[in-house]
């Protein structure tokens, strides 16, 4: 949903020197969010492997909860400084999610020593399917977001704005819901110890 940040900065934040050019503000937010994600990747992997014995699910659950609560928190941001704090939370949670989700996929697609070659092919195919569905979700999210913003977000739009507060409220609520669904989907993983 970061693709809507340009509109959000323009529509919802107080117009100051920092937000006058919304694209500059979004570039700054992107750098901060990606840095927060990068900073969390390695430590969360170490924590998972060394302290929690390879447990992955609890980290993905935590990341989903943080992501699911982070996006609605944006609705309370009226200044760029406030949004930066929320973007750090979202970025860090995204770093945790991507690291642990990938590790969880690799861990659950292990091979059986008896049929190692055959199992490796199946595991590779399943990892490919996992990747396709990851890309599918990344493509579907902005499409659903655009539908939401162009239906709900176009009502009661103030002059000079792209979308209404109500549109952002619906957008970030759906985003939170999808992250909670992502966490729920982990309950279908049957392998113990991950």
mmCIF file with all atom_site columns, C-alpha atoms in Angstrom:
data_model
loop_
_atom_site.group_PDB
_atom_site.id
_atom_site.type_symbol
_atom_site.label_atom_id
_atom_site.label_alt_id
_atom_site.label_comp_id
_atom_site.label_asym_id
_atom_site.label_entity_id
_atom_site.label_seq_id
_atom_site.pdbx_PDB_ins_code
_atom_site.Cartn_x
_atom_site.Cartn_y
_atom_site.Cartn_z
_atom_site.occupancy
_atom_site.B_iso_or_equiv
_atom_site.pdbx_formal_charge
_atom_site.auth_seq_id
_atom_site.auth_comp_id
_atom_site.auth_asym_id
_atom_site.auth_atom_id
_atom_site.pdbx_PDB_model_num
ATOM 1   C CA . UNK A 1 1   ? 0.000   0.000   0.000  1.00 0.00 ? 1   UNK A CA 1
ATOM 2   C CA . UNK A 1 2   ? 3.043   2.245   -0.032 1.00 0.00 ? 2   UNK A CA 1
ATOM 3   C CA . UNK A 1 3   ? 2.087   3.188   -3.578 1.00 0.00 ? 3   UNK A CA 1
ATOM 4   C CA . UNK A 1 4   ? -0.615  5.407   -2.052 1.00 0.00 ? 4   UNK A CA 1
ATOM 5   C CA . UNK A 1 5   ? 1.851   7.278   0.164  1.00 0.00 ? 5   UNK A CA 1
ATOM 6   C CA . UNK A 1 6   ? 2.290   10.005  -2.456 1.00 0.00 ? 6   UNK A CA 1
ATOM 7   C CA . UNK A 1 7   ? -1.422  10.762  -2.314 1.00 0.00 ? 7   UNK A CA 1
ATOM 8   C CA . UNK A 1 8   ? -1.521  10.393  1.458  1.00 0.00 ? 8   UNK A CA 1
ATOM 9   C CA . UNK A 1 9   ? 1.306   12.911  1.975  1.00 0.00 ? 9   UNK A CA 1
ATOM 10  C CA . UNK A 1 10  ? -0.432  15.342  -0.371 1.00 0.00 ? 10  UNK A CA 1
ATOM 11  C CA . UNK A 1 11  ? -3.928  14.853  1.056  1.00 0.00 ? 11  UNK A CA 1
ATOM 12  C CA . UNK A 1 12  ? -3.466  14.189  4.755  1.00 0.00 ? 12  UNK A CA 1
ATOM 13  C CA . UNK A 1 13  ? -0.279  15.820  6.032  1.00 0.00 ? 13  UNK A CA 1
ATOM 14  C CA . UNK A 1 14  ? 0.039   19.481  6.906  1.00 0.00 ? 14  UNK A CA 1
ATOM 15  C CA . UNK A 1 15  ? 1.640   21.281  3.990  1.00 0.00 ? 15  UNK A CA 1
ATOM 16  C CA . UNK A 1 16  ? 5.055   22.460  5.111  1.00 0.00 ? 16  UNK A CA 1
ATOM 17  C CA . UNK A 1 17  ? 8.414   22.976  3.469  1.00 0.00 ? 17  UNK A CA 1
ATOM 18  C CA . UNK A 1 18  ? 9.103   19.224  3.871  1.00 0.00 ? 18  UNK A CA 1
ATOM 19  C CA . UNK A 1 19  ? 5.812   18.098  2.347  1.00 0.00 ? 19  UNK A CA 1
ATOM 20  C CA . UNK A 1 20  ? 5.318   20.756  -0.317 1.00 0.00 ? 20  UNK A CA 1
ATOM 21  C CA . UNK A 1 21  ? 6.834   18.394  -2.863 1.00 0.00 ? 21  UNK A CA 1
ATOM 22  C CA . UNK A 1 22  ? 5.108   15.145  -1.921 1.00 0.00 ? 22  UNK A CA 1
ATOM 23  C CA . UNK A 1 23  ? 7.412   13.043  -4.108 1.00 0.00 ? 23  UNK A CA 1
ATOM 24  C CA . UNK A 1 24  ? 10.473  14.218  -2.145 1.00 0.00 ? 24  UNK A CA 1
ATOM 25  C CA . UNK A 1 25  ? 8.740   13.345  1.119  1.00 0.00 ? 25  UNK A CA 1
ATOM 26  C CA . UNK A 1 26  ? 7.794   9.896   -0.203 1.00 0.00 ? 26  UNK A CA 1
ATOM 27  C CA . UNK A 1 27  ? 11.376  9.285   -1.353 1.00 0.00 ? 27  UNK A CA 1
ATOM 28  C CA . UNK A 1 28  ? 12.563  10.095  2.169  1.00 0.00 ? 28  UNK A CA 1
ATOM 29  C CA . UNK A 1 29  ? 9.919   7.794   3.665  1.00 0.00 ? 29  UNK A CA 1
ATOM 30  C CA . UNK A 1 30  ? 10.930  4.989   1.285  1.00 0.00 ? 30  UNK A CA 1
ATOM 31  C CA . UNK A 1 31  ? 14.595  5.291   2.288  1.00 0.00 ? 31  UNK A CA 1
ATOM 32  C CA . UNK A 1 32  ? 13.688  5.279   5.977  1.00 0.00 ? 32  UNK A CA 1
ATOM 33  C CA . UNK A 1 33  ? 11.313  2.315   5.635  1.00 0.00 ? 33  UNK A CA 1
ATOM 34  C CA . UNK A 1 34  ? 13.783  0.255   3.596  1.00 0.00 ? 34  UNK A CA 1
ATOM 35  C CA . UNK A 1 35  ? 16.586  1.049   6.036  1.00 0.00 ? 35  UNK A CA 1
ATOM 36  C CA . UNK A 1 36  ? 14.416  -0.074  8.956  1.00 0.00 ? 36  UNK A CA 1
ATOM 37  C CA . UNK A 1 37  ? 13.630  -3.300  7.079  1.00 0.00 ? 37  UNK A CA 1
ATOM 38  C CA . UNK A 1 38  ? 17.289  -3.940  6.289  1.00 0.00 ? 38  UNK A CA 1
ATOM 39  C CA . UNK A 1 39  ? 18.367  -3.277  9.865  1.00 0.00 ? 39  UNK A CA 1
ATOM 40  C CA . UNK A 1 40  ? 15.906  -5.850  11.260 1.00 0.00 ? 40  UNK A CA 1
ATOM 41  C CA . UNK A 1 41  ? 16.623  -8.696  8.825  1.00 0.00 ? 41  UNK A CA 1
ATOM 42  C CA . UNK A 1 42  ? 19.887  -10.016 10.211 1.00 0.00 ? 42  UNK A CA 1
ATOM 43  C CA . UNK A 1 43  ? 19.166  -9.614  13.956 1.00 0.00 ? 43  UNK A CA 1
ATOM 44  C CA . UNK A 1 44  ? 15.755  -11.304 13.664 1.00 0.00 ? 44  UNK A CA 1
ATOM 45  C CA . UNK A 1 45  ? 17.348  -14.210 11.795 1.00 0.00 ? 45  UNK A CA 1
ATOM 46  C CA . UNK A 1 46  ? 19.969  -14.613 14.512 1.00 0.00 ? 46  UNK A CA 1
ATOM 47  C CA . UNK A 1 47  ? 17.352  -14.350 17.226 1.00 0.00 ? 47  UNK A CA 1
ATOM 48  C CA . UNK A 1 48  ? 15.201  -16.962 15.534 1.00 0.00 ? 48  UNK A CA 1
ATOM 49  C CA . UNK A 1 49  ? 18.077  -19.387 14.952 1.00 0.00 ? 49  UNK A CA 1
ATOM 50  C CA . UNK A 1 50  ? 20.211  -18.934 18.068 1.00 0.00 ? 50  UNK A CA 1
ATOM 51  C CA . UNK A 1 51  ? 17.723  -18.072 20.803 1.00 0.00 ? 51  UNK A CA 1
ATOM 52  C CA . UNK A 1 52  ? 14.447  -19.640 19.679 1.00 0.00 ? 52  UNK A CA 1
ATOM 53  C CA . UNK A 1 53  ? 15.774  -22.783 17.988 1.00 0.00 ? 53  UNK A CA 1
ATOM 54  C CA . UNK A 1 54  ? 14.604  -21.993 14.465 1.00 0.00 ? 54  UNK A CA 1
ATOM 55  C CA . UNK A 1 55  ? 11.100  -20.904 15.413 1.00 0.00 ? 55  UNK A CA 1
ATOM 56  C CA . UNK A 1 56  ? 9.697   -18.762 12.585 1.00 0.00 ? 56  UNK A CA 1
ATOM 57  C CA . UNK A 1 57  ? 5.943   -18.590 13.057 1.00 0.00 ? 57  UNK A CA 1
ATOM 58  C CA . UNK A 1 58  ? 5.960   -16.391 16.133 1.00 0.00 ? 58  UNK A CA 1
ATOM 59  C CA . UNK A 1 59  ? 8.062   -13.816 14.288 1.00 0.00 ? 59  UNK A CA 1
ATOM 60  C CA . UNK A 1 60  ? 5.708   -13.834 11.297 1.00 0.00 ? 60  UNK A CA 1
ATOM 61  C CA . UNK A 1 61  ? 2.715   -13.480 13.646 1.00 0.00 ? 61  UNK A CA 1
ATOM 62  C CA . UNK A 1 62  ? 4.415   -10.557 15.367 1.00 0.00 ? 62  UNK A CA 1
ATOM 63  C CA . UNK A 1 63  ? 5.281   -8.919  12.046 1.00 0.00 ? 63  UNK A CA 1
ATOM 64  C CA . UNK A 1 64  ? 1.699   -9.326  10.793 1.00 0.00 ? 64  UNK A CA 1
ATOM 65  C CA . UNK A 1 65  ? 0.327   -7.742  13.955 1.00 0.00 ? 65  UNK A CA 1
ATOM 66  C CA . UNK A 1 66  ? 2.776   -4.840  13.688 1.00 0.00 ? 66  UNK A CA 1
ATOM 67  C CA . UNK A 1 67  ? 2.025   -4.356  9.981  1.00 0.00 ? 67  UNK A CA 1
ATOM 68  C CA . UNK A 1 68  ? -1.702  -4.695  10.586 1.00 0.00 ? 68  UNK A CA 1
ATOM 69  C CA . UNK A 1 69  ? -1.611  -2.019  13.273 1.00 0.00 ? 69  UNK A CA 1
ATOM 70  C CA . UNK A 1 70  ? 0.975   0.200   11.574 1.00 0.00 ? 70  UNK A CA 1
ATOM 71  C CA . UNK A 1 71  ? -1.065  1.111   8.523  1.00 0.00 ? 71  UNK A CA 1
ATOM 72  C CA . UNK A 1 72  ? -4.148  2.276   10.478 1.00 0.00 ? 72  UNK A CA 1
ATOM 73  C CA . UNK A 1 73  ? -1.793  4.320   12.680 1.00 0.00 ? 73  UNK A CA 1
ATOM 74  C CA . UNK A 1 74  ? -1.044  6.433   9.614  1.00 0.00 ? 74  UNK A CA 1
ATOM 75  C CA . UNK A 1 75  ? -4.530  7.900   9.950  1.00 0.00 ? 75  UNK A CA 1
ATOM 76  C CA . UNK A 1 76  ? -3.357  9.699   13.083 1.00 0.00 ? 76  UNK A CA 1
ATOM 77  C CA . UNK A 1 77  ? -0.394  11.306  11.323 1.00 0.00 ? 77  UNK A CA 1
ATOM 78  C CA . UNK A 1 78  ? -0.741  14.970  10.457 1.00 0.00 ? 78  UNK A CA 1
ATOM 79  C CA . UNK A 1 79  ? 2.938   15.850  10.143 1.00 0.00 ? 79  UNK A CA 1
ATOM 80  C CA . UNK A 1 80  ? 5.811   14.248  8.269  1.00 0.00 ? 80  UNK A CA 1
ATOM 81  C CA . UNK A 1 81  ? 7.705   13.638  11.525 1.00 0.00 ? 81  UNK A CA 1
ATOM 82  C CA . UNK A 1 82  ? 4.809   11.570  12.880 1.00 0.00 ? 82  UNK A CA 1
ATOM 83  C CA . UNK A 1 83  ? 4.625   9.584   9.671  1.00 0.00 ? 83  UNK A CA 1
ATOM 84  C CA . UNK A 1 84  ? 8.354   8.845   9.845  1.00 0.00 ? 84  UNK A CA 1
ATOM 85  C CA . UNK A 1 85  ? 7.878   7.043   13.193 1.00 0.00 ? 85  UNK A CA 1
ATOM 86  C CA . UNK A 1 86  ? 5.078   4.916   11.752 1.00 0.00 ? 86  UNK A CA 1
ATOM 87  C CA . UNK A 1 87  ? 7.098   4.169   8.614  1.00 0.00 ? 87  UNK A CA 1
ATOM 88  C CA . UNK A 1 88  ? 9.995   2.965   10.791 1.00 0.00 ? 88  UNK A CA 1
ATOM 89  C CA . UNK A 1 89  ? 7.563   0.577   12.524 1.00 0.00 ? 89  UNK A CA 1
ATOM 90  C CA . UNK A 1 90  ? 6.121   -0.620  9.201  1.00 0.00 ? 90  UNK A CA 1
ATOM 91  C CA . UNK A 1 91  ? 9.575   -0.977  7.645  1.00 0.00 ? 91  UNK A CA 1
ATOM 92  C CA . UNK A 1 92  ? 10.994  -2.921  10.589 1.00 0.00 ? 92  UNK A CA 1
ATOM 93  C CA . UNK A 1 93  ? 7.934   -5.187  10.658 1.00 0.00 ? 93  UNK A CA 1
ATOM 94  C CA . UNK A 1 94  ? 8.252   -5.728  6.910  1.00 0.00 ? 94  UNK A CA 1
ATOM 95  C CA . UNK A 1 95  ? 11.907  -6.719  7.359  1.00 0.00 ? 95  UNK A CA 1
ATOM 96  C CA . UNK A 1 96  ? 10.884  -9.255  9.991  1.00 0.00 ? 96  UNK A CA 1
ATOM 97  C CA . UNK A 1 97  ? 8.050   -10.556 7.826  1.00 0.00 ? 97  UNK A CA 1
ATOM 98  C CA . UNK A 1 98  ? 10.093  -10.986 4.649  1.00 0.00 ? 98  UNK A CA 1
ATOM 99  C CA . UNK A 1 99  ? 13.007  -12.633 6.454  1.00 0.00 ? 99  UNK A CA 1
ATOM 100 C CA . UNK A 1 100 ? 10.923  -15.064 8.458  1.00 0.00 ? 100 UNK A CA 1
ATOM 101 C CA . UNK A 1 101 ? 8.379   -15.787 5.719  1.00 0.00 ? 101 UNK A CA 1
ATOM 102 C CA . UNK A 1 102 ? 11.144  -16.809 3.325  1.00 0.00 ? 102 UNK A CA 1
ATOM 103 C CA . UNK A 1 103 ? 12.875  -18.852 6.024  1.00 0.00 ? 103 UNK A CA 1
ATOM 104 C CA . UNK A 1 104 ? 9.597   -20.523 6.927  1.00 0.00 ? 104 UNK A CA 1
ATOM 105 C CA . UNK A 1 105 ? 8.989   -21.481 3.297  1.00 0.00 ? 105 UNK A CA 1
ATOM 106 C CA . UNK A 1 106 ? 12.476  -22.967 2.966  1.00 0.00 ? 106 UNK A CA 1
ATOM 107 C CA . UNK A 1 107 ? 12.165  -24.812 6.310  1.00 0.00 ? 107 UNK A CA 1
ATOM 108 C CA . UNK A 1 108 ? 8.836   -26.402 5.423  1.00 0.00 ? 108 UNK A CA 1
ATOM 109 C CA . UNK A 1 109 ? 10.014  -27.583 2.008  1.00 0.00 ? 109 UNK A CA 1
ATOM 110 C CA . UNK A 1 110 ? 12.763  -29.871 3.305  1.00 0.00 ? 110 UNK A CA 1
ATOM 111 C CA . UNK A 1 111 ? 13.888  -33.067 1.632  1.00 0.00 ? 111 UNK A CA 1
ATOM 112 C CA . UNK A 1 112 ? 13.592  -36.670 2.686  1.00 0.00 ? 112 UNK A CA 1
ATOM 113 C CA . UNK A 1 113 ? 16.943  -38.471 2.775  1.00 0.00 ? 113 UNK A CA 1
ATOM 114 C CA . UNK A 1 114 ? 15.499  -41.593 1.044  1.00 0.00 ? 114 UNK A CA 1
ATOM 115 C CA . UNK A 1 115 ? 14.266  -39.787 -2.062 1.00 0.00 ? 115 UNK A CA 1
ATOM 116 C CA . UNK A 1 116 ? 16.574  -36.790 -1.975 1.00 0.00 ? 116 UNK A CA 1
ATOM 117 C CA . UNK A 1 117 ? 16.661  -36.017 -5.725 1.00 0.00 ? 117 UNK A CA 1
ATOM 118 C CA . UNK A 1 118 ? 12.921  -36.413 -6.192 1.00 0.00 ? 118 UNK A CA 1
ATOM 119 C CA . UNK A 1 119 ? 12.133  -34.390 -3.060 1.00 0.00 ? 119 UNK A CA 1
ATOM 120 C CA . UNK A 1 120 ? 14.487  -31.607 -4.130 1.00 0.00 ? 120 UNK A CA 1
ATOM 121 C CA . UNK A 1 121 ? 12.559  -31.240 -7.393 1.00 0.00 ? 121 UNK A CA 1
ATOM 122 C CA . UNK A 1 122 ? 9.235   -31.142 -5.553 1.00 0.00 ? 122 UNK A CA 1
ATOM 123 C CA . UNK A 1 123 ? 10.619  -28.677 -3.014 1.00 0.00 ? 123 UNK A CA 1
ATOM 124 C CA . UNK A 1 124 ? 11.922  -26.438 -5.795 1.00 0.00 ? 124 UNK A CA 1
ATOM 125 C CA . UNK A 1 125 ? 8.551   -26.529 -7.537 1.00 0.00 ? 125 UNK A CA 1
ATOM 126 C CA . UNK A 1 126 ? 6.711   -25.693 -4.323 1.00 0.00 ? 126 UNK A CA 1
ATOM 127 C CA . UNK A 1 127 ? 9.113   -22.844 -3.604 1.00 0.00 ? 127 UNK A CA 1
ATOM 128 C CA . UNK A 1 128 ? 8.366   -21.542 -7.100 1.00 0.00 ? 128 UNK A CA 1
ATOM 129 C CA . UNK A 1 129 ? 4.627   -21.721 -6.393 1.00 0.00 ? 129 UNK A CA 1
ATOM 130 C CA . UNK A 1 130 ? 5.220   -19.860 -3.114 1.00 0.00 ? 130 UNK A CA 1
ATOM 131 C CA . UNK A 1 131 ? 7.090   -17.161 -5.050 1.00 0.00 ? 131 UNK A CA 1
ATOM 132 C CA . UNK A 1 132 ? 4.333   -16.811 -7.624 1.00 0.00 ? 132 UNK A CA 1
ATOM 133 C CA . UNK A 1 133 ? 1.706   -16.349 -4.924 1.00 0.00 ? 133 UNK A CA 1
ATOM 134 C CA . UNK A 1 134 ? 3.935   -13.772 -3.219 1.00 0.00 ? 134 UNK A CA 1
ATOM 135 C CA . UNK A 1 135 ? 4.103   -11.811 -6.480 1.00 0.00 ? 135 UNK A CA 1
ATOM 136 C CA . UNK A 1 136 ? 0.394   -12.326 -7.056 1.00 0.00 ? 136 UNK A CA 1
ATOM 137 C CA . UNK A 1 137 ? -0.377  -10.743 -3.691 1.00 0.00 ? 137 UNK A CA 1
ATOM 138 C CA . UNK A 1 138 ? 1.955   -7.839  -4.406 1.00 0.00 ? 138 UNK A CA 1
ATOM 139 C CA . UNK A 1 139 ? 0.141   -7.182  -7.665 1.00 0.00 ? 139 UNK A CA 1
ATOM 140 C CA . UNK A 1 140 ? -3.357  -7.727  -6.294 1.00 0.00 ? 140 UNK A CA 1
ATOM 141 C CA . UNK A 1 141 ? -2.907  -5.366  -3.314 1.00 0.00 ? 141 UNK A CA 1
ATOM 142 C CA . UNK A 1 142 ? -2.488  -2.187  -5.359 1.00 0.00 ? 142 UNK A CA 1
ATOM 143 C CA . UNK A 1 143 ? -5.357  -3.234  -7.635 1.00 0.00 ? 143 UNK A CA 1
ATOM 144 C CA . UNK A 1 144 ? -7.711  -3.689  -4.687 1.00 0.00 ? 144 UNK A CA 1
ATOM 145 C CA . UNK A 1 145 ? -6.394  -0.465  -3.158 1.00 0.00 ? 145 UNK A CA 1
ATOM 146 C CA . UNK A 1 146 ? -7.098  1.426   -6.376 1.00 0.00 ? 146 UNK A CA 1
ATOM 147 C CA . UNK A 1 147 ? -10.640 0.069   -6.473 1.00 0.00 ? 147 UNK A CA 1
ATOM 148 C CA . UNK A 1 148 ? -11.187 1.125   -2.857 1.00 0.00 ? 148 UNK A CA 1
ATOM 149 C CA . UNK A 1 149 ? -9.738  4.591   -3.375 1.00 0.00 ? 149 UNK A CA 1
ATOM 150 C CA . UNK A 1 150 ? -11.616 5.202   -6.614 1.00 0.00 ? 150 UNK A CA 1
ATOM 151 C CA . UNK A 1 151 ? -14.946 4.183   -5.112 1.00 0.00 ? 151 UNK A CA 1
ATOM 152 C CA . UNK A 1 152 ? -14.975 5.094   -1.418 1.00 0.00 ? 152 UNK A CA 1
ATOM 153 C CA . UNK A 1 153 ? -12.133 7.627   -1.568 1.00 0.00 ? 153 UNK A CA 1
ATOM 154 C CA . UNK A 1 154 ? -13.736 9.836   -4.188 1.00 0.00 ? 154 UNK A CA 1
ATOM 155 C CA . UNK A 1 155 ? -16.703 10.864  -1.999 1.00 0.00 ? 155 UNK A CA 1
ATOM 156 C CA . UNK A 1 156 ? -16.496 14.125  -0.030 1.00 0.00 ? 156 UNK A CA 1
ATOM 157 C CA . UNK A 1 157 ? -13.059 15.024  -1.376 1.00 0.00 ? 157 UNK A CA 1
ATOM 158 C CA . UNK A 1 158 ? -11.849 18.445  -0.257 1.00 0.00 ? 158 UNK A CA 1
ATOM 159 C CA . UNK A 1 159 ? -10.781 20.879  -2.948 1.00 0.00 ? 159 UNK A CA 1
ATOM 160 C CA . UNK A 1 160 ? -7.210  20.282  -4.107 1.00 0.00 ? 160 UNK A CA 1
ATOM 161 C CA . UNK A 1 161 ? -7.004  16.750  -2.703 1.00 0.00 ? 161 UNK A CA 1
ATOM 162 C CA . UNK A 1 162 ? -6.937  13.435  -4.499 1.00 0.00 ? 162 UNK A CA 1
ATOM 163 C CA . UNK A 1 163 ? -8.854  11.281  -1.987 1.00 0.00 ? 163 UNK A CA 1
ATOM 164 C CA . UNK A 1 164 ? -10.933 11.648  1.170  1.00 0.00 ? 164 UNK A CA 1
ATOM 165 C CA . UNK A 1 165 ? -10.124 10.600  4.718  1.00 0.00 ? 165 UNK A CA 1
ATOM 166 C CA . UNK A 1 166 ? -12.775 7.919   4.391  1.00 0.00 ? 166 UNK A CA 1
ATOM 167 C CA . UNK A 1 167 ? -10.924 6.399   1.446  1.00 0.00 ? 167 UNK A CA 1
ATOM 168 C CA . UNK A 1 168 ? -7.713  6.130   3.449  1.00 0.00 ? 168 UNK A CA 1
ATOM 169 C CA . UNK A 1 169 ? -9.642  4.705   6.388  1.00 0.00 ? 169 UNK A CA 1
ATOM 170 C CA . UNK A 1 170 ? -11.016 1.905   4.202  1.00 0.00 ? 170 UNK A CA 1
ATOM 171 C CA . UNK A 1 171 ? -7.686  1.347   2.458  1.00 0.00 ? 171 UNK A CA 1
ATOM 172 C CA . UNK A 1 172 ? -5.697  0.960   5.674  1.00 0.00 ? 172 UNK A CA 1
ATOM 173 C CA . UNK A 1 173 ? -8.431  -1.162  7.285  1.00 0.00 ? 173 UNK A CA 1
ATOM 174 C CA . UNK A 1 174 ? -8.327  -3.592  4.357  1.00 0.00 ? 174 UNK A CA 1
ATOM 175 C CA . UNK A 1 175 ? -4.532  -3.596  4.518  1.00 0.00 ? 175 UNK A CA 1
ATOM 176 C CA . UNK A 1 176 ? -4.681  -4.535  8.204  1.00 0.00 ? 176 UNK A CA 1
ATOM 177 C CA . UNK A 1 177 ? -7.236  -7.239  7.445  1.00 0.00 ? 177 UNK A CA 1
ATOM 178 C CA . UNK A 1 178 ? -4.998  -8.781  4.768  1.00 0.00 ? 178 UNK A CA 1
ATOM 179 C CA . UNK A 1 179 ? -2.057  -8.913  7.178  1.00 0.00 ? 179 UNK A CA 1
ATOM 180 C CA . UNK A 1 180 ? -4.239  -10.639 9.760  1.00 0.00 ? 180 UNK A CA 1
ATOM 181 C CA . UNK A 1 181 ? -5.325  -13.130 7.078  1.00 0.00 ? 181 UNK A CA 1
ATOM 182 C CA . UNK A 1 182 ? -1.667  -13.723 6.292  1.00 0.00 ? 182 UNK A CA 1
ATOM 183 C CA . UNK A 1 183 ? -1.025  -14.542 9.944  1.00 0.00 ? 183 UNK A CA 1
ATOM 184 C CA . UNK A 1 184 ? -4.056  -16.852 10.016 1.00 0.00 ? 184 UNK A CA 1
ATOM 185 C CA . UNK A 1 185 ? -2.776  -18.734 6.969  1.00 0.00 ? 185 UNK A CA 1
ATOM 186 C CA . UNK A 1 186 ? 0.185   -19.917 9.060  1.00 0.00 ? 186 UNK A CA 1
ATOM 187 C CA . UNK A 1 187 ? -2.169  -22.131 11.036 1.00 0.00 ? 187 UNK A CA 1
ATOM 188 C CA . UNK A 1 188 ? -2.264  -24.444 8.007  1.00 0.00 ? 188 UNK A CA 1
ATOM 189 C CA . UNK A 1 189 ? 1.447   -25.220 8.226  1.00 0.00 ? 189 UNK A CA 1
ATOM 190 C CA . UNK A 1 190 ? 1.639   -28.683 9.748  1.00 0.00 ? 190 UNK A CA 1
ATOM 191 C CA . UNK A 1 191 ? 5.388   -29.026 10.252 1.00 0.00 ? 191 UNK A CA 1
ATOM 192 C CA . UNK A 1 192 ? 6.309   -28.851 13.928 1.00 0.00 ? 192 UNK A CA 1
ATOM 193 C CA . UNK A 1 193 ? 9.062   -26.658 15.297 1.00 0.00 ? 193 UNK A CA 1
ATOM 194 C CA . UNK A 1 194 ? 8.895   -23.842 12.762 1.00 0.00 ? 194 UNK A CA 1
#
